Structures are given as structure tokens and as C-alpha cells.
Amino acid sequence: MSFTHDLKLPSYDELECPVVNVSSPALRAGSFHLAKYCDLQFKEFMLCRQEEQDPRKCVKEGKDVSLCSIDFFRKVRDSCNDTFTTFWTCLDNAREGEMSFNYCKQEQRAFEQCAKDKMNLERPEPGYFSMVRMHDSKRPVPSDPFRLGSTERHPPKLEVPDPPSISQANEYPEARLGMKFGQRKPWMFEAKLWE
Amino acid sequence: MTGFSKVAVFRQDMPPRGGYSPIPWARVPSRRIPLWPFVSLWFASNIFGYFYHMSEKREYWKNEMEMDESRSCVEPLILAEQDRIVLRQYRANRDEETKLMKDVPDWEVGTWFGEKVFKSRTYFPDRPHVLDYYGLARPSTQRLDINASQWQI
């Protein structure tokens, strides 16, 4: 509604993509293995999204994400269907309506075993996906949409000198009184704003 | 003695034969229960409870982290599909608006009589806005997303 004809919106053909036809408990059941299988595509898409801050520019990466997910679920259906189905039905019928994993530990273990044996996919350890993961891609770095000042994806660490010691306070009398504009406690009665 | 043949008979109140039994005058302490079983039980339950509580907390937070992690694992897929749906809807809204306001004079599509919403020609919002998405929908469809912020129907 607020887009003029100047703005370029992608056409319907560009946005055509097969949909991952999977219900939400099944998605939650396979989430860890999916993220392990499609790690590259996910990271590329999220990197693109974060750098460009524009969904129109990340349509291609989004399509890769969807296609990889469809491929994964097809693989699961071909090799591990029974354990996967029991697992996600158990999640669906879990207590209180939230699909929590701690009522379905047995089925989860069975599915993980099957995934390890048949699909050769091991689920990473529990804290893996909470940690920050770096990703570098061949995609060119876009221009600065938020004027951060750096166009490098991984900017180098600057050499910062050590702060001055207390013995050097004699050389800087203004540091003793407190800076004129800039204070640790600006509005408390102990702060001397200037001499 | 003379004249004492019939004397009034009375019984004098005397102590019993053998005397009275001794009066217990020593202190009698009250019946008490010992305190040490309760204190030791409390202490032991504290120590045991501390370790049990720590393990339960660890287990609880492990489960919570697992839930959050599964959501963030699935986030790129959801975001990709959402982007495509939203862009499709934006395009449909723009086309519909051109059709509707064809006969209105001085109407440029996407503006309010010439006043643009996005002043910069290179900016595009990365998060979908409720009014952009549901702007040209019928009220029954608009009411589906009634909990979204900045909504007035």
C-alpha cells in the first residue's frame, strides 16, 4: 500500500518456489537435523538478510533454503519415516499443548539413532545452536545501508594503546577535576562538572 | 477416780499408723522430646536438597534451551517463506490499488496525493508492516491479525 511504482518489487514468477509442506510439530521434530543438513544455505540466507536488510535481494538464497529443506524431508520420509512419524505425533499430543521435548525423550532417541544409522546425520550437542557461528561467503559485501563505516565482513582488530596510568594524572589536570563534558556520574552531587 | 463410769466417746484425728508417706519436694522436670533428630534431619535435607535443586535447575534450563534452539534452527526457513508471501502480497496490493484508483485524478499509487511514505528511493522495509499487508483486505480478514500492534479497525 505504501509502495510506489518506482520501487522494484519482484514479479510472481521470480517468487515462485515449492512450499515445504510439513506441519509444525514435524518441523520442530526435525529442526536440529535440518539445521545440520542445510547449514550452508541457512547461514547464507541469514547473512544476506542481515547485511542487505532487504528481502527483495535475498530471494535466491531463500529459494535455496526451501529446496534444501524439501530435500531433507524427502530423505527423512524415504529412510526414517516410522521413527519420525512417532516422534512428531508424540510432540503433537504432548501435555499442555506445547510441543516440549521432555515428554518424548524415548522417541527422540529412536529418531536420532535412525538418523545416525541411515542418513549419517548426527545431531550436534545441546549448546551448539545457541553459540555464535561465523560465516564467510563468496557473495560480495553490499554497500553500507546503515552507515556503519566498515564494508569488510570481518574487519581487522585495531591496535588500541593502553589507557594512561594514575601516575600520569599530574600531566592531565583536567582529568583530576573531572571532564567538562562527559562524566561517569553526571548529575550526582559528587560530580564536579568543571572547576 | 470416782464418778467416771460413762465418758463421752470421741475420736481424735490422728496420723495413720506408721506415719505419713514422705512428701515429694524435689524438682520434676517436664516431659521433653529431644531436639537433635529434627535439627539433623533439617540439616541433612538442606544439604541433599541443595544438590537435588541444582541438578533439577540444570535439567530445566537444558530443556528450555532445547526449545529455543529448535525455534532458531527453523527460523531461516520460516523467514524465507514469509518474505516470499509478503512480497507477493505487496505486489498484489499495488496492482489492486492501481486498478481501484484508476479514475481518481491526481492519485499516484503508493502515495497519499503525492506524499510518499518512503522518501528514499533505495529503502525497503525488512520487516512486514500490518497496514502494508492487510491494507486492502476485507475487515473479516483484517480481524484475523487483531493482536498485531499498530492496528485500528
mmCIF file of C-alpha atoms in Angstrom:
data_model
loop_
_atom_site.group_PDB
_atom_site.id
_atom_site.type_symbol
_atom_site.label_atom_id
_atom_site.label_comp_id
_atom_site.label_asym_id
_atom_site.label_seq_id
_atom_site.Cartn_x
_atom_site.Cartn_y
_atom_site.Cartn_z
ATOM 1 C CA MET A 1 0.000 0.000 0.000
ATOM 2 C CA SER A 2 2.886 2.353 0.587
ATOM 3 C CA PHE A 3 4.951 1.194 -2.379
ATOM 4 C CA THR A 4 5.059 3.353 -5.478
ATOM 5 C CA HIS A 5 5.793 2.118 -8.978
ATOM 6 C CA ASP A 6 9.344 3.476 -8.625
ATOM 7 C CA LEU A 7 10.192 0.740 -6.154
ATOM 8 C CA LYS A 8 11.100 -2.501 -7.775
ATOM 9 C CA LEU A 9 9.057 -5.394 -6.425
ATOM 10 C CA PRO A 10 9.869 -8.883 -7.699
ATOM 11 C CA SER A 11 7.343 -10.461 -10.066
ATOM 12 C CA TYR A 12 5.227 -13.510 -9.367
ATOM 13 C CA ASP A 13 7.472 -15.712 -11.493
ATOM 14 C CA GLU A 14 10.558 -14.714 -9.557
ATOM 15 C CA LEU A 15 8.843 -15.569 -6.292
ATOM 16 C CA GLU A 16 7.627 -18.983 -7.406
ATOM 17 C CA CYS A 17 9.027 -21.701 -5.224
ATOM 18 C CA PRO A 18 7.832 -25.062 -3.887
ATOM 19 C CA VAL A 19 6.474 -24.896 -0.376
ATOM 20 C CA VAL A 20 7.746 -27.080 2.461
ATOM 21 C CA ASN A 21 4.526 -28.987 3.063
ATOM 22 C CA VAL A 22 5.266 -30.022 6.615
ATOM 23 C CA SER A 23 3.238 -29.360 9.767
ATOM 24 C CA SER A 24 4.705 -27.531 12.734
ATOM 25 C CA PRO A 25 5.281 -30.498 15.089
ATOM 26 C CA ALA A 26 7.122 -32.299 12.294
ATOM 27 C CA LEU A 27 9.167 -29.159 11.714
ATOM 28 C CA ARG A 28 10.054 -28.996 15.374
ATOM 29 C CA ALA A 29 10.879 -32.701 15.424
ATOM 30 C CA GLY A 30 13.339 -32.448 12.571
ATOM 31 C CA SER A 31 14.665 -28.970 13.374
ATOM 32 C CA PHE A 32 18.106 -29.933 14.686
ATOM 33 C CA HIS A 33 18.904 -32.343 11.882
ATOM 34 C CA LEU A 34 17.511 -29.898 9.334
ATOM 35 C CA ALA A 35 19.793 -27.144 10.558
ATOM 36 C CA LYS A 36 22.735 -29.524 10.417
ATOM 37 C CA TYR A 37 21.880 -30.721 6.907
ATOM 38 C CA CYS A 38 21.103 -27.310 5.390
ATOM 39 C CA ASP A 39 23.662 -25.404 7.431
ATOM 40 C CA LEU A 40 25.310 -23.665 4.498
ATOM 41 C CA GLN A 41 22.112 -22.467 2.862
ATOM 42 C CA PHE A 42 20.664 -21.241 6.153
ATOM 43 C CA LYS A 43 23.792 -19.318 7.011
ATOM 44 C CA GLU A 44 23.997 -17.767 3.542
ATOM 45 C CA PHE A 45 20.392 -16.651 3.741
ATOM 46 C CA MET A 46 20.707 -15.171 7.223
ATOM 47 C CA LEU A 47 23.954 -13.432 6.279
ATOM 48 C CA CYS A 48 22.316 -11.935 3.204
ATOM 49 C CA ARG A 49 19.319 -10.842 5.244
ATOM 50 C CA GLN A 50 21.452 -9.217 7.890
ATOM 51 C CA GLU A 51 23.774 -7.428 5.502
ATOM 52 C CA GLU A 52 21.328 -6.175 2.932
ATOM 53 C CA GLN A 53 18.365 -5.626 5.301
ATOM 54 C CA ASP A 54 16.154 -6.138 2.258
ATOM 55 C CA PRO A 55 14.030 -9.208 1.466
ATOM 56 C CA ARG A 56 13.975 -8.448 -2.269
ATOM 57 C CA LYS A 57 17.702 -9.046 -2.544
ATOM 58 C CA CYS A 58 17.659 -12.415 -0.782
ATOM 59 C CA VAL A 59 15.022 -14.227 -2.812
ATOM 60 C CA LYS A 60 17.529 -16.558 -4.441
ATOM 61 C CA GLU A 61 19.054 -17.606 -1.107
ATOM 62 C CA GLY A 62 15.549 -18.111 0.263
ATOM 63 C CA LYS A 63 14.762 -20.463 -2.591
ATOM 64 C CA ASP A 64 17.918 -22.447 -1.826
ATOM 65 C CA VAL A 65 16.757 -22.718 1.779
ATOM 66 C CA SER A 66 13.339 -24.029 0.798
ATOM 67 C CA LEU A 67 14.707 -26.504 -1.725
ATOM 68 C CA CYS A 68 17.250 -27.857 0.727
ATOM 69 C CA SER A 69 14.550 -28.295 3.397
ATOM 70 C CA ILE A 70 12.306 -30.140 0.940
ATOM 71 C CA ASP A 71 15.228 -32.361 0.048
ATOM 72 C CA PHE A 72 15.879 -33.097 3.709
ATOM 73 C CA PHE A 73 12.276 -34.027 4.493
ATOM 74 C CA ARG A 74 12.125 -36.186 1.409
ATOM 75 C CA LYS A 75 15.225 -38.005 2.611
ATOM 76 C CA VAL A 76 13.680 -38.468 6.044
ATOM 77 C CA ARG A 77 10.492 -39.828 4.522
ATOM 78 C CA ASP A 78 12.438 -42.299 2.412
ATOM 79 C CA SER A 79 14.678 -43.635 5.125
ATOM 80 C CA CYS A 80 13.399 -42.862 8.616
ATOM 81 C CA ASN A 81 9.671 -42.441 8.232
ATOM 82 C CA ASP A 82 8.385 -44.578 11.132
ATOM 83 C CA THR A 83 10.514 -43.165 13.906
ATOM 84 C CA PHE A 84 9.999 -39.658 12.616
ATOM 85 C CA THR A 85 6.232 -40.082 12.481
ATOM 86 C CA THR A 86 6.043 -41.489 16.015
ATOM 87 C CA PHE A 87 8.225 -38.645 17.224
ATOM 88 C CA TRP A 88 6.210 -35.836 15.762
ATOM 89 C CA THR A 89 2.855 -37.352 16.696
ATOM 90 C CA CYS A 90 4.165 -37.664 20.243
ATOM 91 C CA LEU A 91 5.157 -33.981 20.172
ATOM 92 C CA ASP A 92 1.769 -33.069 18.775
ATOM 93 C CA ASN A 93 -0.048 -34.874 21.597
ATOM 94 C CA ALA A 94 2.307 -33.616 24.310
ATOM 95 C CA ARG A 95 0.955 -32.308 27.595
ATOM 96 C CA GLU A 96 -0.409 -28.767 27.765
ATOM 97 C CA GLY A 97 -0.276 -28.211 24.021
ATOM 98 C CA GLU A 98 3.310 -27.004 23.904
ATOM 99 C CA MET A 99 5.498 -29.314 21.865
ATOM 100 C CA SER A 100 8.152 -29.804 24.506
ATOM 101 C CA PHE A 101 10.837 -32.399 24.095
ATOM 102 C CA ASN A 102 10.998 -33.663 27.671
ATOM 103 C CA TYR A 103 7.851 -35.797 27.353
ATOM 104 C CA CYS A 104 9.069 -37.558 24.221
ATOM 105 C CA LYS A 105 12.665 -38.419 25.053
ATOM 106 C CA GLN A 106 12.350 -42.069 24.035
ATOM 107 C CA GLU A 107 11.013 -41.314 20.563
ATOM 108 C CA GLN A 108 13.625 -38.593 20.172
ATOM 109 C CA ARG A 109 16.403 -41.047 20.941
ATOM 110 C CA ALA A 110 14.967 -43.572 18.480
ATOM 111 C CA PHE A 111 14.788 -40.984 15.711
ATOM 112 C CA GLU A 112 18.295 -39.739 16.395
ATOM 113 C CA GLN A 113 19.623 -43.294 16.267
ATOM 114 C CA CYS A 114 17.867 -43.908 12.960
ATOM 115 C CA ALA A 115 19.186 -40.638 11.539
ATOM 116 C CA LYS A 116 22.706 -41.538 12.580
ATOM 117 C CA ASP A 117 22.485 -45.023 11.068
ATOM 118 C CA LYS A 118 20.611 -44.456 7.847
ATOM 119 C CA MET A 119 21.153 -40.834 6.896
ATOM 120 C CA ASN A 120 24.565 -40.400 8.523
ATOM 121 C CA LEU A 121 23.369 -37.222 10.230
ATOM 122 C CA GLU A 122 24.440 -36.631 13.783
ATOM 123 C CA ARG A 123 22.673 -34.078 15.917
ATOM 124 C CA PRO A 124 25.133 -31.553 17.414
ATOM 125 C CA GLU A 125 25.461 -31.205 21.181
ATOM 126 C CA PRO A 126 22.743 -29.252 23.032
ATOM 127 C CA GLY A 127 24.512 -25.887 23.253
ATOM 128 C CA TYR A 128 25.665 -25.759 19.645
ATOM 129 C CA PHE A 129 22.922 -23.687 18.093
ATOM 130 C CA SER A 130 22.937 -21.067 20.846
ATOM 131 C CA MET A 131 26.531 -20.159 20.178
ATOM 132 C CA VAL A 132 27.572 -17.501 17.724
ATOM 133 C CA ARG A 133 28.733 -19.044 14.476
ATOM 134 C CA MET A 134 30.811 -17.201 11.940
ATOM 135 C CA HIS A 135 30.216 -17.497 8.258
ATOM 136 C CA ASP A 136 32.131 -16.173 5.310
ATOM 137 C CA SER A 137 30.708 -16.410 1.829
ATOM 138 C CA LYS A 138 31.739 -15.626 -1.727
ATOM 139 C CA ARG A 139 28.884 -13.153 -2.086
ATOM 140 C CA PRO A 140 30.188 -9.587 -2.419
ATOM 141 C CA VAL A 141 29.745 -7.344 0.585
ATOM 142 C CA PRO A 142 26.983 -4.844 -0.074
ATOM 143 C CA SER A 143 27.304 -1.109 0.412
ATOM 144 C CA ASP A 144 26.663 0.319 3.855
ATOM 145 C CA PRO A 145 22.876 0.629 4.305
ATOM 146 C CA PHE A 146 23.187 1.892 7.877
ATOM 147 C CA ARG A 147 26.363 3.896 7.520
ATOM 148 C CA LEU A 148 28.364 1.812 9.960
ATOM 149 C CA GLY A 149 31.612 2.797 8.286
ATOM 150 C CA SER A 150 33.011 -0.620 7.509
ATOM 151 C CA THR A 151 32.425 -2.533 4.298
ATOM 152 C CA GLU A 152 34.502 -5.506 5.349
ATOM 153 C CA ARG A 153 32.697 -8.598 6.533
ATOM 154 C CA HIS A 154 35.298 -9.398 9.190
ATOM 155 C CA PRO A 155 37.084 -6.114 9.932
ATOM 156 C CA PRO A 156 40.612 -6.476 11.372
ATOM 157 C CA LYS A 157 41.282 -5.800 15.037
ATOM 158 C CA LEU A 158 42.665 -2.340 15.637
ATOM 159 C CA GLU A 159 45.726 -1.817 17.783
ATOM 160 C CA VAL A 160 44.441 0.196 20.714
ATOM 161 C CA PRO A 161 47.019 1.733 23.102
ATOM 162 C CA ASP A 162 46.847 1.130 26.852
ATOM 163 C CA PRO A 163 44.943 3.698 28.914
ATOM 164 C CA PRO A 164 47.065 6.141 30.976
ATOM 165 C CA SER A 165 48.099 5.180 34.497
ATOM 166 C CA ILE A 166 47.329 7.096 37.723
ATOM 167 C CA SER A 167 50.860 8.452 37.915
ATOM 168 C CA GLN A 168 50.273 10.296 34.677
ATOM 169 C CA ALA A 169 47.463 12.252 36.295
ATOM 170 C CA ASN A 170 49.813 15.149 37.032
ATOM 171 C CA GLU A 171 50.259 15.770 33.361
ATOM 172 C CA TYR A 172 46.496 15.967 32.806
ATOM 173 C CA PRO A 173 44.980 18.309 35.398
ATOM 174 C CA GLU A 174 41.569 18.252 33.793
ATOM 175 C CA ALA A 175 41.373 14.517 34.491
ATOM 176 C CA ARG A 176 41.607 15.240 38.216
ATOM 177 C CA LEU A 177 38.652 17.561 38.286
ATOM 178 C CA GLY A 178 36.525 15.533 36.038
ATOM 179 C CA MET A 179 35.968 16.114 32.385
ATOM 180 C CA LYS A 180 33.923 19.059 31.354
ATOM 181 C CA PHE A 181 31.549 17.234 29.086
ATOM 182 C CA GLY A 182 31.468 13.577 29.921
ATOM 183 C CA GLN A 183 31.100 12.059 33.357
ATOM 184 C CA ARG A 184 30.688 8.724 34.989
ATOM 185 C CA LYS A 185 28.073 10.184 37.365
ATOM 186 C CA PRO A 186 26.872 13.274 35.572
ATOM 187 C CA TRP A 187 24.067 14.526 37.738
ATOM 188 C CA MET A 188 25.018 13.372 41.198
ATOM 189 C CA PHE A 189 26.152 15.894 43.779
ATOM 190 C CA GLU A 190 29.635 14.423 43.966
ATOM 191 C CA ALA A 191 30.401 15.213 40.349
ATOM 192 C CA LYS A 192 32.295 18.398 39.714
ATOM 193 C CA LEU A 193 31.336 19.449 36.262
ATOM 194 C CA TRP A 194 34.141 21.948 35.927
ATOM 195 C CA GLU A 195 36.379 23.944 38.204
ATOM 196 C CA MET B 1 -11.127 -41.980 140.106
ATOM 197 C CA THR B 2 -14.698 -41.570 141.358
ATOM 198 C CA GLY B 3 -17.812 -40.838 139.169
ATOM 199 C CA PHE B 4 -16.237 -41.586 135.774
ATOM 200 C CA SER B 5 -18.119 -44.675 134.723
ATOM 201 C CA LYS B 6 -19.668 -43.415 131.396
ATOM 202 C CA VAL B 7 -17.472 -40.946 129.419
ATOM 203 C CA ALA B 8 -18.369 -39.302 126.053
ATOM 204 C CA VAL B 9 -16.554 -41.262 123.359
ATOM 205 C CA PHE B 10 -14.837 -39.206 120.618
ATOM 206 C CA ARG B 11 -12.263 -39.991 118.016
ATOM 207 C CA GLN B 12 -9.278 -37.824 117.786
ATOM 208 C CA ASP B 13 -7.921 -37.059 114.300
ATOM 209 C CA MET B 14 -4.528 -38.663 114.421
ATOM 210 C CA PRO B 15 -1.980 -39.528 111.728
ATOM 211 C CA PRO B 16 -2.249 -43.031 110.317
ATOM 212 C CA ARG B 17 -0.332 -45.981 111.642
ATOM 213 C CA GLY B 18 3.263 -45.711 110.594
ATOM 214 C CA GLY B 19 3.044 -42.037 109.830
ATOM 215 C CA TYR B 20 2.541 -40.240 106.570
ATOM 216 C CA SER B 21 4.386 -41.151 103.433
ATOM 217 C CA PRO B 22 7.230 -38.745 102.541
ATOM 218 C CA ILE B 23 6.255 -35.550 100.613
ATOM 219 C CA PRO B 24 7.981 -35.334 97.254
ATOM 220 C CA TRP B 25 9.538 -31.887 97.329
ATOM 221 C CA ALA B 26 12.296 -32.450 94.684
ATOM 222 C CA ARG B 27 12.045 -30.857 91.214
ATOM 223 C CA VAL B 28 10.239 -32.813 88.492
ATOM 224 C CA PRO B 29 11.371 -31.748 85.056
ATOM 225 C CA SER B 30 8.720 -31.768 82.262
ATOM 226 C CA ARG B 31 8.412 -34.491 79.616
ATOM 227 C CA ARG B 32 10.543 -33.396 76.700
ATOM 228 C CA ILE B 33 11.372 -34.723 73.257
ATOM 229 C CA PRO B 34 14.941 -34.453 72.054
ATOM 230 C CA LEU B 35 15.825 -31.746 69.551
ATOM 231 C CA TRP B 36 18.773 -33.374 67.801
ATOM 232 C CA PRO B 37 16.755 -35.648 65.438
ATOM 233 C CA PHE B 38 14.864 -32.711 63.997
ATOM 234 C CA VAL B 39 17.895 -30.496 63.617
ATOM 235 C CA SER B 40 19.903 -33.237 61.957
ATOM 236 C CA LEU B 41 17.001 -34.055 59.630
ATOM 237 C CA TRP B 42 16.664 -30.409 58.640
ATOM 238 C CA PHE B 43 20.388 -30.076 58.063
ATOM 239 C CA ALA B 44 20.545 -33.267 56.005
ATOM 240 C CA SER B 45 17.531 -32.227 53.913
ATOM 241 C CA ASN B 46 19.183 -28.853 53.270
ATOM 242 C CA ILE B 47 22.359 -30.461 52.008
ATOM 243 C CA PHE B 48 20.545 -33.099 49.991
ATOM 244 C CA GLY B 49 18.039 -30.535 48.709
ATOM 245 C CA TYR B 50 20.765 -28.176 47.545
ATOM 246 C CA PHE B 51 22.330 -30.758 45.266
ATOM 247 C CA TYR B 52 18.949 -32.024 44.077
ATOM 248 C CA HIS B 53 17.794 -28.464 43.339
ATOM 249 C CA MET B 54 20.969 -27.729 41.390
ATOM 250 C CA SER B 55 20.521 -30.802 39.216
ATOM 251 C CA GLU B 56 16.837 -30.033 38.637
ATOM 252 C CA LYS B 57 17.683 -26.466 37.641
ATOM 253 C CA ARG B 58 20.290 -27.712 35.201
ATOM 254 C CA GLU B 59 17.756 -30.120 33.682
ATOM 255 C CA TYR B 60 15.086 -27.423 33.469
ATOM 256 C CA TRP B 61 17.344 -24.940 31.700
ATOM 257 C CA LYS B 62 18.603 -27.666 29.371
ATOM 258 C CA ASN B 63 15.026 -28.307 28.273
ATOM 259 C CA GLU B 64 14.321 -24.601 27.872
ATOM 260 C CA MET B 65 17.468 -24.147 25.784
ATOM 261 C CA GLU B 66 16.462 -27.071 23.604
ATOM 262 C CA MET B 67 13.098 -25.446 22.864
ATOM 263 C CA ASP B 68 14.711 -22.122 21.997
ATOM 264 C CA GLU B 69 17.315 -23.790 19.852
ATOM 265 C CA SER B 70 14.750 -25.697 17.830
ATOM 266 C CA ARG B 71 12.967 -22.442 17.103
ATOM 267 C CA SER B 72 16.112 -20.704 15.982
ATOM 268 C CA CYS B 73 17.081 -23.717 13.851
ATOM 269 C CA VAL B 74 13.869 -23.382 11.909
ATOM 270 C CA GLU B 75 13.924 -19.577 11.735
ATOM 271 C CA PRO B 76 15.628 -19.203 8.299
ATOM 272 C CA LEU B 77 13.076 -21.445 6.617
ATOM 273 C CA ILE B 78 10.152 -19.587 8.171
ATOM 274 C CA LEU B 79 11.700 -16.239 7.296
ATOM 275 C CA ALA B 80 12.319 -17.211 3.674
ATOM 276 C CA GLU B 81 8.743 -18.381 3.179
ATOM 277 C CA GLN B 82 7.395 -15.314 4.976
ATOM 278 C CA ASP B 83 9.423 -12.989 2.762
ATOM 279 C CA ARG B 84 8.066 -14.586 -0.376
ATOM 280 C CA ILE B 85 4.469 -14.447 0.839
ATOM 281 C CA VAL B 86 4.825 -10.840 1.903
ATOM 282 C CA LEU B 87 6.414 -9.743 -1.365
ATOM 283 C CA ARG B 88 3.666 -11.483 -3.312
ATOM 284 C CA GLN B 89 1.043 -9.698 -1.234
ATOM 285 C CA TYR B 90 2.736 -6.334 -1.689
ATOM 286 C CA ARG B 91 2.715 -6.806 -5.430
ATOM 287 C CA ALA B 92 -0.934 -7.833 -5.410
ATOM 288 C CA ASN B 93 -1.810 -4.820 -3.241
ATOM 289 C CA ARG B 94 -0.051 -2.435 -5.565
ATOM 290 C CA ASP B 95 -1.781 -3.871 -8.632
ATOM 291 C CA GLU B 96 -5.146 -3.744 -6.882
ATOM 292 C CA GLU B 97 -4.547 -0.160 -5.879
ATOM 293 C CA THR B 98 -3.769 0.852 -9.472
ATOM 294 C CA LYS B 99 -6.998 -0.777 -10.590
ATOM 295 C CA LEU B 100 -9.060 0.880 -7.868
ATOM 296 C CA MET B 101 -7.651 4.394 -8.152
ATOM 297 C CA LYS B 102 -7.537 4.452 -11.945
ATOM 298 C CA ASP B 103 -10.250 7.065 -12.229
ATOM 299 C CA VAL B 104 -9.248 9.217 -9.265
ATOM 300 C CA PRO B 105 -7.482 12.357 -10.525
ATOM 301 C CA ASP B 106 -4.035 13.210 -9.118
ATOM 302 C CA TRP B 107 -3.525 9.874 -7.466
ATOM 303 C CA GLU B 108 -0.088 8.293 -7.596
ATOM 304 C CA VAL B 109 -0.052 4.689 -6.478
ATOM 305 C CA GLY B 110 1.642 4.235 -3.116
ATOM 306 C CA THR B 111 1.371 7.862 -2.074
ATOM 307 C CA TRP B 112 -1.194 9.974 -0.275
ATOM 308 C CA PHE B 113 -1.970 12.509 -3.008
ATOM 309 C CA GLY B 114 1.711 12.869 -3.814
ATOM 310 C CA GLU B 115 3.091 12.451 -0.295
ATOM 311 C CA LYS B 116 5.353 9.408 -0.264
ATOM 312 C CA VAL B 117 5.770 7.072 2.690
ATOM 313 C CA PHE B 118 9.350 6.080 1.866
ATOM 314 C CA LYS B 119 11.274 9.169 0.928
ATOM 315 C CA SER B 120 14.452 7.405 -0.101
ATOM 316 C CA ARG B 121 14.378 5.591 -3.384
ATOM 317 C CA THR B 122 16.672 2.781 -2.213
ATOM 318 C CA TYR B 123 14.979 1.874 1.075
ATOM 319 C CA PHE B 124 12.795 -1.187 1.508
ATOM 320 C CA PRO B 125 11.461 -2.338 4.894
ATOM 321 C CA ASP B 126 12.881 -5.641 6.011
ATOM 322 C CA ARG B 127 10.036 -6.411 8.393
ATOM 323 C CA PRO B 128 6.492 -6.570 7.039
ATOM 324 C CA HIS B 129 4.068 -3.972 8.298
ATOM 325 C CA VAL B 130 0.497 -4.804 9.204
ATOM 326 C CA LEU B 131 -1.011 -1.970 7.167
ATOM 327 C CA ASP B 132 1.005 -2.800 4.081
ATOM 328 C CA TYR B 133 -0.050 -6.412 4.199
ATOM 329 C CA TYR B 134 -3.702 -6.150 5.236
ATOM 330 C CA GLY B 135 -4.363 -2.707 3.787
ATOM 331 C CA LEU B 136 -6.729 -3.707 1.015
ATOM 332 C CA ALA B 137 -8.224 -6.767 2.717
ATOM 333 C CA ARG B 138 -11.803 -7.112 3.853
ATOM 334 C CA PRO B 139 -12.447 -6.483 7.599
ATOM 335 C CA SER B 140 -13.014 -10.175 8.376
ATOM 336 C CA THR B 141 -9.508 -10.912 7.098
ATOM 337 C CA GLN B 142 -8.126 -7.906 8.944
ATOM 338 C CA ARG B 143 -9.638 -9.155 12.172
ATOM 339 C CA LEU B 144 -7.595 -12.344 11.919
ATOM 340 C CA ASP B 145 -4.484 -10.445 12.973
ATOM 341 C CA ILE B 146 -6.167 -8.392 15.630
ATOM 342 C CA ASN B 147 -3.307 -8.786 18.105
ATOM 343 C CA ALA B 148 -0.723 -7.120 15.888
ATOM 344 C CA SER B 149 0.476 -3.784 17.105
ATOM 345 C CA GLN B 150 -0.475 -0.503 15.421
ATOM 346 C CA TRP B 151 -3.789 -1.832 14.327
ATOM 347 C CA GLN B 152 -7.004 0.141 14.380
ATOM 348 C CA ILE B 153 -10.118 -1.393 12.911
#
